[in-house]
Coordinates of C-alpha atoms in Angstrom, one line a residue:
Chain A
M30 CA 0.0 0.0 0.0
G31 CA 2.8 2.4 1.0
A32 CA 4.9 1.3 -2.0
A33 CA 1.9 1.8 -4.3
L34 CA 1.3 5.3 -2.9
S35 CA 4.9 6.4 -3.2
G36 CA 5.0 4.9 -6.7
Q37 CA 2.0 7.0 -7.7
Y38 CA 3.4 10.0 -6.0
A39 CA 6.6 9.7 -8.1
A40 CA 4.6 9.3 -11.3
V41 CA 2.6 12.5 -10.6
F42 CA 5.2 14.7 -8.8
G43 CA 8.5 13.1 -9.5
R44 CA 8.4 13.0 -13.3
P45 CA 7.1 15.6 -15.8
W46 CA 3.7 14.9 -17.3
P47 CA 3.4 14.2 -21.0
V48 CA 3.0 17.5 -22.9
W49 CA 0.3 16.4 -25.3
G50 CA -1.8 15.0 -22.4
A51 CA -1.4 18.3 -20.5
A52 CA -2.5 20.2 -23.7
V53 CA -5.7 18.2 -23.9
L54 CA -6.4 18.7 -20.2
V55 CA -5.8 22.5 -20.4
A56 CA -8.2 22.7 -23.4
T57 CA -10.8 20.6 -21.6
V58 CA -10.7 22.6 -18.4
N59 CA -10.9 25.8 -20.5
V60 CA -14.2 24.5 -22.1
F61 CA -15.5 23.7 -18.6
L62 CA -14.5 27.2 -17.5
F63 CA -16.4 28.8 -20.5
A64 CA -19.4 26.6 -19.7
F65 CA -19.2 27.8 -16.0
D66 CA -18.9 31.5 -16.9
R67 CA -16.0 32.8 -19.1
P68 CA -13.0 31.4 -20.8
W69 CA -9.4 31.8 -19.5
T70 CA -7.2 34.8 -20.1
A71 CA -4.3 36.2 -18.1
S72 CA -4.2 39.8 -19.3
D73 CA -7.7 40.6 -18.0
G74 CA -6.7 39.8 -14.4
A75 CA -3.3 41.5 -14.8
R76 CA -5.0 44.7 -16.0
N77 CA -7.3 44.4 -13.0
W78 CA -4.2 44.4 -10.7
G79 CA -2.6 47.3 -12.6
D80 CA -5.9 49.3 -12.4
W81 CA -6.2 48.6 -8.7
V82 CA -2.6 49.8 -8.0
L83 CA -3.0 52.9 -10.2
T84 CA -6.4 53.8 -8.6
G85 CA -4.9 53.3 -5.1
L86 CA -2.1 55.7 -6.0
G87 CA -4.7 58.2 -7.3
L88 CA -3.3 58.0 -10.9
A89 CA -6.4 56.6 -12.4
H90 CA -10.1 56.9 -11.8
R91 CA -12.1 53.6 -12.1
P92 CA -15.4 53.8 -10.1
D93 CA -16.5 50.5 -11.7
L94 CA -13.3 48.7 -10.6
V95 CA -13.9 45.3 -9.0
A96 CA -11.4 44.5 -6.2
P97 CA -8.8 41.9 -7.2
W98 CA -10.0 39.4 -4.5
L99 CA -13.5 39.4 -6.0
Y100 CA -12.7 39.8 -9.8
S101 CA -12.9 36.5 -11.8
G102 CA -9.9 37.3 -14.1
S103 CA -7.7 38.3 -11.1
L104 CA -8.8 35.2 -9.1
L105 CA -7.9 32.9 -12.1
N106 CA -4.4 34.5 -12.1
V107 CA -4.0 34.1 -8.4
G108 CA -5.1 30.5 -8.8
V109 CA -2.5 29.9 -11.5
L110 CA 0.2 31.4 -9.3
L111 CA -0.8 29.3 -6.3
G112 CA -1.2 26.2 -8.4
G113 CA 2.3 26.7 -9.8
L114 CA 3.5 27.1 -6.2
T115 CA 1.6 24.0 -4.9
A116 CA 2.9 21.8 -7.8
A117 CA 6.5 23.0 -7.4
L118 CA 6.3 22.3 -3.6
L119 CA 4.8 18.9 -4.1
S120 CA 7.5 18.0 -6.6
R121 CA 10.4 19.6 -4.5
E122 CA 11.1 22.1 -7.3
F123 CA 10.3 25.3 -5.4
A124 CA 13.2 27.7 -4.9
I125 CA 13.5 31.5 -5.0
R126 CA 15.8 32.0 -8.0
V127 CA 17.3 35.5 -8.2
P128 CA 18.5 36.3 -11.8
P129 CA 21.6 38.2 -12.9
R130 CA 20.8 41.9 -13.5
G131 CA 20.7 41.7 -17.4
E132 CA 18.2 38.9 -17.1
A133 CA 16.0 41.0 -14.7
V134 CA 16.0 43.8 -17.2
K135 CA 14.6 41.5 -19.9
G136 CA 11.9 40.4 -17.5
V137 CA 10.9 44.0 -16.9
G138 CA 11.0 44.9 -20.6
G139 CA 9.3 41.7 -21.7
G140 CA 6.4 42.4 -19.3
L141 CA 5.9 45.9 -20.6
L142 CA 5.7 44.7 -24.2
M143 CA 3.3 41.9 -23.1
G144 CA 1.1 44.4 -21.3
A145 CA 0.9 46.8 -24.3
G146 CA 0.5 44.0 -26.9
A147 CA -2.3 42.3 -24.9
M148 CA -4.3 45.5 -24.8
L149 CA -3.9 46.1 -28.6
A150 CA -5.0 42.5 -29.3
F151 CA -7.8 42.4 -26.7
G152 CA -6.1 39.7 -24.7
C153 CA -2.8 38.0 -24.1
N154 CA -1.8 34.8 -25.9
I155 CA -4.4 33.0 -23.7
G156 CA -7.4 35.3 -24.0
G157 CA -6.6 37.1 -27.3
F158 CA -5.3 34.0 -29.1
F159 CA -6.1 30.7 -27.5
S160 CA -9.6 31.5 -26.2
A161 CA -10.4 33.8 -29.1
V162 CA -9.5 31.2 -31.7
S163 CA -11.6 28.7 -29.7
A164 CA -14.5 31.2 -29.8
L165 CA -14.0 31.4 -33.6
S166 CA -13.1 35.1 -33.5
L167 CA -11.1 36.2 -36.5
S168 CA -9.0 38.4 -34.2
G169 CA -7.5 35.2 -32.6
F170 CA -6.1 34.1 -36.0
A171 CA -4.6 37.6 -36.6
M172 CA -3.0 37.5 -33.2
M173 CA -1.6 34.0 -34.0
L174 CA 0.3 35.5 -37.0
G175 CA 1.6 38.3 -34.8
L176 CA 2.7 35.9 -32.1
G177 CA 4.7 33.9 -34.7
L178 CA 6.4 37.0 -36.0
G179 CA 7.0 38.3 -32.5
A180 CA 8.5 35.1 -31.3
F181 CA 10.8 35.0 -34.4
L182 CA 11.9 38.6 -33.8
G183 CA 12.4 38.1 -30.1
L184 CA 14.6 35.0 -30.7
R185 CA 16.7 36.9 -33.3
Y186 CA 17.3 39.5 -30.5
L187 CA 18.3 36.8 -28.0
L188 CA 20.7 35.2 -30.5
W189 CA 22.3 38.6 -31.1
E190 CA 22.6 39.2 -27.4
L191 CA 24.2 35.7 -27.0
V192 CA 27.0 36.5 -29.4
R193 CA 27.4 40.2 -29.1
K194 CA 26.5 41.0 -25.4
P195 CA 27.3 37.8 -23.4
T196 CA 27.6 39.8 -20.2
W197 CA 23.9 40.8 -20.4
S198 CA 22.9 37.2 -19.6
S199 CA 25.6 36.4 -17.0
G200 CA 26.5 37.6 -13.5
P201 CA 25.8 36.4 -10.0
A202 CA 22.6 34.5 -9.4
R203 CA 21.2 33.4 -6.1
V204 CA 19.1 30.5 -5.0
Y205 CA 17.2 30.5 -1.7
A206 CA 14.9 27.9 0.0
A207 CA 15.8 25.1 -2.4
P208 CA 15.6 21.6 -0.9
A209 CA 18.9 20.7 0.7
A210 CA 20.8 17.7 -0.5
N211 CA 20.7 14.5 1.6
V212 CA 17.9 15.8 3.9
P213 CA 14.2 14.9 3.3
S214 CA 12.6 18.1 2.1
R215 CA 9.6 19.7 3.9
Q216 CA 8.4 21.1 0.6
P217 CA 5.9 18.2 -0.1
L218 CA 4.3 18.7 3.4
A219 CA 3.9 22.5 2.7
G220 CA 2.4 21.6 -0.7
V221 CA -0.2 19.3 0.9
L222 CA -1.2 21.9 3.5
L223 CA -1.4 24.6 0.7
A224 CA -3.5 22.3 -1.5
A225 CA -5.9 21.6 1.4
L226 CA -6.2 25.3 2.1
L227 CA -6.9 26.0 -1.6
L228 CA -9.6 23.3 -1.7
A229 CA -11.3 25.0 1.2
T230 CA -11.4 28.5 -0.4
P231 CA -14.8 28.0 -2.3
F232 CA -16.4 27.2 1.1
L233 CA -14.7 30.2 2.8
Y234 CA -15.8 32.5 0.0
A235 CA -19.4 31.0 0.0
R236 CA -19.6 31.9 3.8
T237 CA -19.2 35.5 2.9
G238 CA -21.8 35.3 0.2
Y239 CA -19.6 35.0 -2.9
H240 CA -20.3 31.7 -4.5
A241 CA -18.4 31.8 -7.8
Q242 CA -15.1 33.4 -6.6
G243 CA -13.6 30.4 -4.9
I244 CA -14.4 28.3 -8.0
F245 CA -12.6 30.7 -10.3
L246 CA -9.6 30.4 -8.0
L247 CA -9.7 26.6 -8.1
F248 CA -9.9 26.7 -11.9
G249 CA -6.7 28.7 -11.9
V250 CA -5.1 26.3 -9.5
V251 CA -5.9 23.4 -11.9
F252 CA -4.3 25.3 -14.8
G253 CA -1.3 26.2 -12.7
V254 CA -0.7 22.6 -11.6
I255 CA -1.1 21.2 -15.1
F256 CA 1.3 23.7 -16.6
Q257 CA 3.9 23.4 -13.9
R258 CA 4.0 19.6 -14.0
S259 CA 4.1 19.3 -17.8
R260 CA 5.9 22.6 -18.7
F261 CA 3.6 22.8 -21.7
C262 CA 4.4 26.2 -23.0
L263 CA 3.0 28.4 -25.8
V264 CA 6.2 30.4 -26.1
R265 CA 7.9 27.2 -26.9
A266 CA 5.1 26.3 -29.4
F267 CA 5.9 29.5 -31.4
R268 CA 9.6 29.8 -30.7
E269 CA 11.1 26.3 -30.8
P270 CA 10.6 25.7 -34.6
F271 CA 12.8 28.7 -35.1
M272 CA 15.3 27.5 -32.5
T273 CA 16.1 23.8 -32.1
G274 CA 13.4 22.9 -34.6
D275 CA 11.6 20.7 -32.0
A276 CA 7.9 20.7 -32.8
E277 CA 6.4 18.8 -29.8
H278 CA 4.9 21.8 -28.1
T279 CA 3.6 23.2 -31.5
R280 CA 1.7 19.9 -32.1
A281 CA 0.4 20.0 -28.5
A282 CA -0.8 23.6 -28.9
A283 CA -2.6 22.7 -32.1
L284 CA -4.2 19.7 -30.5
A285 CA -5.3 21.8 -27.5
L286 CA -6.8 24.4 -29.8
A287 CA -8.7 21.7 -31.8
V288 CA -10.2 20.3 -28.6
S289 CA -11.0 23.8 -27.3
V290 CA -12.5 25.0 -30.6
L291 CA -14.9 22.0 -30.7
G292 CA -15.9 22.5 -27.1
F293 CA -16.6 26.2 -27.6
A294 CA -18.4 25.6 -30.8
I295 CA -20.8 23.1 -29.1
L296 CA -21.5 25.6 -26.3
K297 CA -22.2 28.4 -28.9
F298 CA -24.0 26.3 -31.4
A299 CA -26.4 24.9 -28.8
D300 CA -27.1 28.4 -27.6
L301 CA -25.7 27.7 -24.2
K302 CA -23.4 30.6 -24.7
D303 CA -23.8 33.8 -26.6
K304 CA -22.4 33.8 -30.2
G305 CA -20.6 37.1 -29.6
D306 CA -18.8 35.9 -26.5
W307 CA -15.0 36.3 -26.8
V308 CA -15.3 37.7 -30.3
F309 CA -13.0 40.8 -30.2
P310 CA -12.9 43.9 -32.5
G311 CA -9.2 43.4 -33.0
A312 CA -9.2 41.6 -36.4
G313 CA -6.8 44.0 -38.2
V314 CA -4.0 46.1 -37.0
G315 CA -4.8 45.6 -33.3
A316 CA -4.3 41.8 -33.2
L317 CA -1.4 41.8 -35.7
A318 CA 0.6 44.6 -34.0
G319 CA -0.5 43.5 -30.5
G320 CA 0.4 39.9 -31.2
T321 CA 3.8 40.9 -32.5
L322 CA 4.6 43.1 -29.4
F323 CA 3.4 40.3 -27.2
G324 CA 5.4 37.7 -29.1
V325 CA 8.6 39.7 -28.6
G326 CA 7.8 40.3 -25.0
M327 CA 7.0 36.7 -24.0
T328 CA 10.2 35.5 -25.7
L329 CA 12.3 38.0 -23.8
A330 CA 10.5 37.2 -20.5
G331 CA 10.7 33.5 -21.0
G332 CA 7.0 33.0 -20.2
C333 CA 3.7 33.9 -21.8
G334 CA 0.6 35.4 -20.1
A335 CA 0.1 32.1 -18.3
G336 CA 3.7 31.0 -18.2
S337 CA 4.9 34.1 -16.4
I338 CA 2.4 33.5 -13.6
W339 CA 3.0 29.8 -12.9
R340 CA 6.8 30.3 -13.2
A341 CA 6.5 33.2 -10.7
G342 CA 4.7 30.7 -8.5
E343 CA 7.6 28.2 -8.6
G344 CA 9.9 31.0 -7.4
Q345 CA 11.5 32.6 -10.5
V346 CA 12.1 36.2 -9.5
K347 CA 12.6 37.3 -13.1
L348 CA 8.9 36.5 -13.8
W349 CA 7.8 38.3 -10.6
L350 CA 9.2 41.4 -12.3
T351 CA 7.5 40.5 -15.6
L352 CA 4.2 40.2 -13.8
V353 CA 4.5 43.7 -12.2
T354 CA 5.3 45.4 -15.6
F355 CA 2.8 43.2 -17.4
A356 CA 0.0 44.4 -15.1
L357 CA 1.1 48.1 -15.1
G358 CA 1.8 48.0 -18.9
A359 CA -1.7 46.6 -19.6
S360 CA -3.4 49.1 -17.4
L361 CA -1.6 52.1 -18.8
T362 CA -2.0 51.0 -22.4
R363 CA -5.7 50.4 -22.0
L364 CA -6.0 53.9 -20.4
A365 CA -4.2 55.5 -23.4
L366 CA -6.3 53.5 -25.9
V367 CA -9.5 54.7 -24.3
Q368 CA -8.5 58.3 -23.9
T369 CA -7.2 58.7 -27.4
G370 CA -10.2 56.9 -28.9
A371 CA -7.9 54.4 -30.6
L372 CA -9.7 51.5 -29.0
Q373 CA -12.4 51.8 -31.7
K374 CA -9.9 51.7 -34.5
L375 CA -8.1 48.5 -33.8
G376 CA -10.0 46.2 -36.2
W377 CA -13.3 44.4 -36.8
A378 CA -15.2 42.0 -34.6
V379 CA -15.8 39.0 -36.9
F380 CA -17.4 35.8 -35.7
L381 CA -16.4 33.3 -38.4
P382 CA -19.6 31.3 -38.6
S383 CA -21.6 34.6 -39.2
A384 CA -19.4 35.1 -42.3
L385 CA -18.7 31.6 -43.5
G386 CA -21.3 29.4 -41.8
W387 CA -20.6 26.8 -39.1
G388 CA -19.4 23.9 -41.3
A389 CA -16.9 26.0 -43.3
S390 CA -15.6 27.8 -40.2
L391 CA -14.9 24.6 -38.3
V392 CA -13.2 22.9 -41.3
L393 CA -11.1 26.0 -42.0
T394 CA -10.1 26.4 -38.4
L395 CA -9.1 22.8 -38.0
A396 CA -7.3 22.9 -41.3
I397 CA -5.2 26.0 -40.2
L398 CA -4.3 24.2 -37.0
A399 CA -3.3 21.0 -38.9
V400 CA -1.2 23.0 -41.3
W401 CA 0.5 24.8 -38.4
A402 CA 1.4 21.4 -36.7
L403 CA 2.4 19.8 -40.1
L404 CA 4.7 22.7 -41.1
A405 CA 6.5 22.6 -37.8
T406 CA 6.8 18.8 -37.9
W407 CA 8.1 18.9 -41.5
N408 CA 10.6 21.4 -40.4
E409 CA 11.8 19.0 -37.7
D410 CA 13.5 16.9 -40.4
A411 CA 13.9 19.5 -43.2
R412 CA 15.5 21.9 -40.7
I413 CA 14.6 25.0 -42.8
V414 CA 14.0 27.6 -40.2
S415 CA 15.7 26.3 -37.1
S416 CA 18.7 28.2 -36.0
L417 CA 20.4 26.3 -33.2
E418 CA 21.7 23.3 -35.0
Chain B
M7 CA 41.2 38.4 -2.1
F8 CA 39.3 40.3 0.6
E9 CA 39.8 37.5 2.9
A10 CA 43.6 37.7 2.4
V11 CA 43.5 41.4 3.2
S12 CA 41.3 41.1 6.3
R13 CA 43.4 38.2 7.7
R14 CA 46.8 39.8 7.0
A15 CA 47.7 40.0 10.7
E16 CA 48.0 36.2 10.7
L17 CA 51.0 36.4 8.3
P18 CA 54.3 35.4 10.0
A19 CA 56.2 38.7 10.5
G20 CA 59.8 39.0 9.3
R21 CA 59.7 36.0 7.0
P22 CA 59.2 36.0 3.2
V23 CA 55.7 34.9 2.1
A24 CA 54.9 33.2 -1.2
V25 CA 51.4 33.6 -2.7
L26 CA 50.1 30.8 -4.8
C27 CA 46.9 30.3 -6.9
A28 CA 46.0 28.2 -9.9
G29 CA 47.6 30.3 -12.6
G30 CA 49.5 33.2 -11.0
L31 CA 47.1 36.0 -11.9
R32 CA 44.9 36.0 -8.8
S33 CA 48.0 35.7 -6.5
S34 CA 49.5 38.8 -8.1
T35 CA 46.4 40.8 -7.4
V36 CA 46.4 39.6 -3.8
I37 CA 50.0 40.7 -3.6
S38 CA 49.1 44.2 -4.8
A39 CA 46.3 44.4 -2.4
L40 CA 48.4 43.3 0.5
Q41 CA 51.2 45.7 -0.4
R42 CA 48.7 48.6 -0.4
H43 CA 48.1 47.5 3.3
G44 CA 51.7 47.7 4.1
V45 CA 52.6 44.0 3.9
G46 CA 56.1 43.5 2.5
A47 CA 58.4 40.6 1.5
L48 CA 55.8 39.0 -0.8
H49 CA 56.7 36.7 -3.7
N50 CA 54.4 35.6 -6.5
V51 CA 54.5 32.0 -7.6
T52 CA 54.5 32.6 -11.3
G53 CA 52.5 29.9 -13.2
G54 CA 50.7 28.8 -10.0
M55 CA 49.6 25.2 -9.4
S56 CA 48.9 24.6 -13.1
A57 CA 52.6 25.1 -13.9
W58 CA 53.4 22.6 -11.0
V59 CA 51.1 20.0 -12.5
K60 CA 52.4 20.6 -16.0
A61 CA 55.9 20.1 -14.8
G62 CA 54.9 16.6 -13.7
Y63 CA 54.8 16.9 -10.0
G64 CA 52.0 15.2 -8.1
V65 CA 49.1 16.7 -6.3
T66 CA 46.6 15.4 -3.8
R67 CA 43.0 16.8 -4.1
R68 CA 40.5 17.2 -1.4
A69 CA 37.2 15.5 -2.3
A70 CA 34.9 18.3 -3.6
P71 CA 32.2 19.2 -1.1
P72 CA 28.6 19.4 -2.4
S73 CA 28.3 23.1 -3.2
T74 CA 26.1 25.4 -5.1
K75 CA 29.2 27.3 -6.2
A76 CA 30.7 26.6 -9.6
P77 CA 33.4 23.9 -9.3
A78 CA 36.9 25.4 -9.6
S79 CA 38.3 25.2 -13.1
T80 CA 38.7 21.5 -14.1
G81 CA 39.4 22.2 -17.7
V82 CA 35.8 21.5 -18.7
P83 CA 34.2 24.6 -20.1
L84 CA 31.4 25.8 -17.8
V85 CA 28.1 27.0 -19.2
D86 CA 26.7 29.0 -16.4
C87 CA 22.9 29.4 -16.7
R88 CA 22.1 29.9 -13.0
G89 CA 19.3 32.4 -12.6
L90 CA 18.5 32.4 -16.3
S91 CA 15.2 31.4 -17.7
C92 CA 14.2 29.4 -20.8
P93 CA 15.6 29.4 -23.6
W94 CA 19.1 30.4 -22.3
P95 CA 20.3 26.9 -21.3
S96 CA 19.9 25.6 -24.8
M97 CA 21.2 28.8 -26.4
K98 CA 24.3 29.0 -24.3
L99 CA 24.9 25.3 -24.6
A100 CA 24.6 25.5 -28.4
K101 CA 27.3 28.3 -28.4
A102 CA 29.7 26.5 -26.0
I103 CA 29.5 23.0 -27.4
V104 CA 30.9 23.9 -30.9
E105 CA 33.9 25.5 -29.2
V106 CA 35.1 22.2 -27.8
A107 CA 36.6 19.3 -29.8
P108 CA 34.3 16.4 -30.9
G109 CA 34.0 13.9 -28.0
A110 CA 35.0 16.6 -25.4
T111 CA 32.5 17.7 -22.8
V112 CA 31.0 20.9 -21.4
E113 CA 29.4 21.4 -18.0
V114 CA 26.0 23.2 -17.7
L115 CA 24.7 24.7 -14.4
A116 CA 21.1 25.9 -14.3
T117 CA 18.4 26.7 -11.8
D118 CA 15.3 26.8 -14.0
P119 CA 13.3 23.6 -13.5
G120 CA 12.7 23.8 -17.2
A121 CA 16.4 23.3 -18.0
P122 CA 16.2 19.5 -18.2
A123 CA 13.6 19.7 -20.9
D124 CA 15.7 22.4 -22.7
V125 CA 19.0 20.4 -22.5
E126 CA 17.2 17.1 -23.5
T127 CA 15.5 18.7 -26.5
F128 CA 18.7 20.3 -27.7
T129 CA 20.8 17.2 -27.4
R130 CA 18.1 15.0 -29.0
R131 CA 18.0 17.4 -32.0
T132 CA 21.8 17.8 -32.4
G133 CA 23.2 14.3 -31.5
H134 CA 25.2 15.5 -28.5
R135 CA 24.9 13.4 -25.4
I136 CA 24.1 14.0 -21.8
V137 CA 26.7 11.9 -20.0
E138 CA 26.1 13.0 -16.5
R139 CA 23.4 14.8 -14.5
S140 CA 22.9 15.7 -10.9
E141 CA 21.1 18.2 -8.7
S142 CA 22.2 19.9 -5.5
G143 CA 20.7 22.7 -3.5
G144 CA 18.4 23.8 -6.4
V145 CA 21.3 23.8 -8.9
L146 CA 20.9 21.4 -11.8
R147 CA 24.2 20.1 -13.4
F148 CA 24.6 18.4 -16.8
V149 CA 27.8 17.2 -18.5
V150 CA 27.2 17.2 -22.2
Q151 CA 29.5 15.5 -24.7
R152 CA 29.9 16.9 -28.2
A153 CA 29.0 14.5 -31.0
Q154 CA 31.9 12.8 -32.8

């Protein structure tokens, strides 16, 4: 019994989860989340944090602002962070990792670009791309092009820095609170306690009259755990074909999108959800430019909208900095877009089935995803665009 | 160096002192620092321990303690990715591995829990081989051998 338990524990928290399995899980949970209320995005919650800070400092005026501890987007993010922390503790991978200075600068700059890009594209790579494509919004496909271009440009920059400015990615680094060698770590115990506390939050929230809030938090926790254990990564899906040429994460992302698209389509087709849900008026310059900025930013930061949050949870200080500037950048960009009136000029809101019909939209979407995965897989052997070989 | 300066009172007075390091460079900077603090009669051991070993004399080594610090120069190039996030481990490894001879090794240190996936993907794609891996105090260590 004890041997079986420790064997299962090692399978779940000792070894990484298969990437494709994690991708299907993420997509499925995202469909459940949409059915429950709204799909996943990271930038919405990050903007809520930024707005809250700026309002607190008296720099912005948002009478309609919902407090971060009650707002769905913010709670999803907090959940992802705590989920990443819980999974890292349970697998003895938590440590506070302080980066060299040049690396911290890239975290800060990457976060700013991500904040600005996410507001132009009406969402980060999760909300503006993953969930928007799932919702059959044309803007999601435009952002996909931008993200690909941005990841390519960001990687060109990193390769330039590697050769020309090697000191910008070296210097003293520090590690705190890592499990010591030869001593049983207390991290799993802390992880179990944290998991129990998180499971109790829906009941604690319900006692104060807020019934959905704790559930949003738990959805986030589930995302955080899946991502931390599998390290399934959308930055990698876009960047890796240009780098080592490996296409595993690209195939996984395409598979996740296919599952999520079908799930969202069922919810919308059956009128369980509004057809216009998560269809953004960004199809045009907004999603293209926003996707490009975001793509550069996530490549510099080493984590996308979601990846920055769960990596922050496992103790990567660089991504703490990214989260701060991501939130502030999003908040300030949105403010500027509203005040200049540019928000209305970012593109069109096109729900694909309204333009092409349901059948053609689904066939076209699945075909685009298949071509994406096939091109990346073909490049694995052909080695056309990969640069690190 | 700072330790040498702060403990200069322990030096035997009135006798010549030889300062020794691995190559002779650090010992000369220690000598300059000590001289600025008024310590005289210092001799630099030019060439250091590496000249000693090169000349064929024997050495006994203390077993290396488990440490989060980079191991002292063992001749294997060190790819230091501590504190760096993805994709630096594979990028820095890619740059370093082509600078050693086929069959020679480089050592990678990293703190990102994503580094194993990075290094594994890179070596799988390029034919280089991970010949050794360990973990200590949150620092992951890989020894990668360049493909023949």
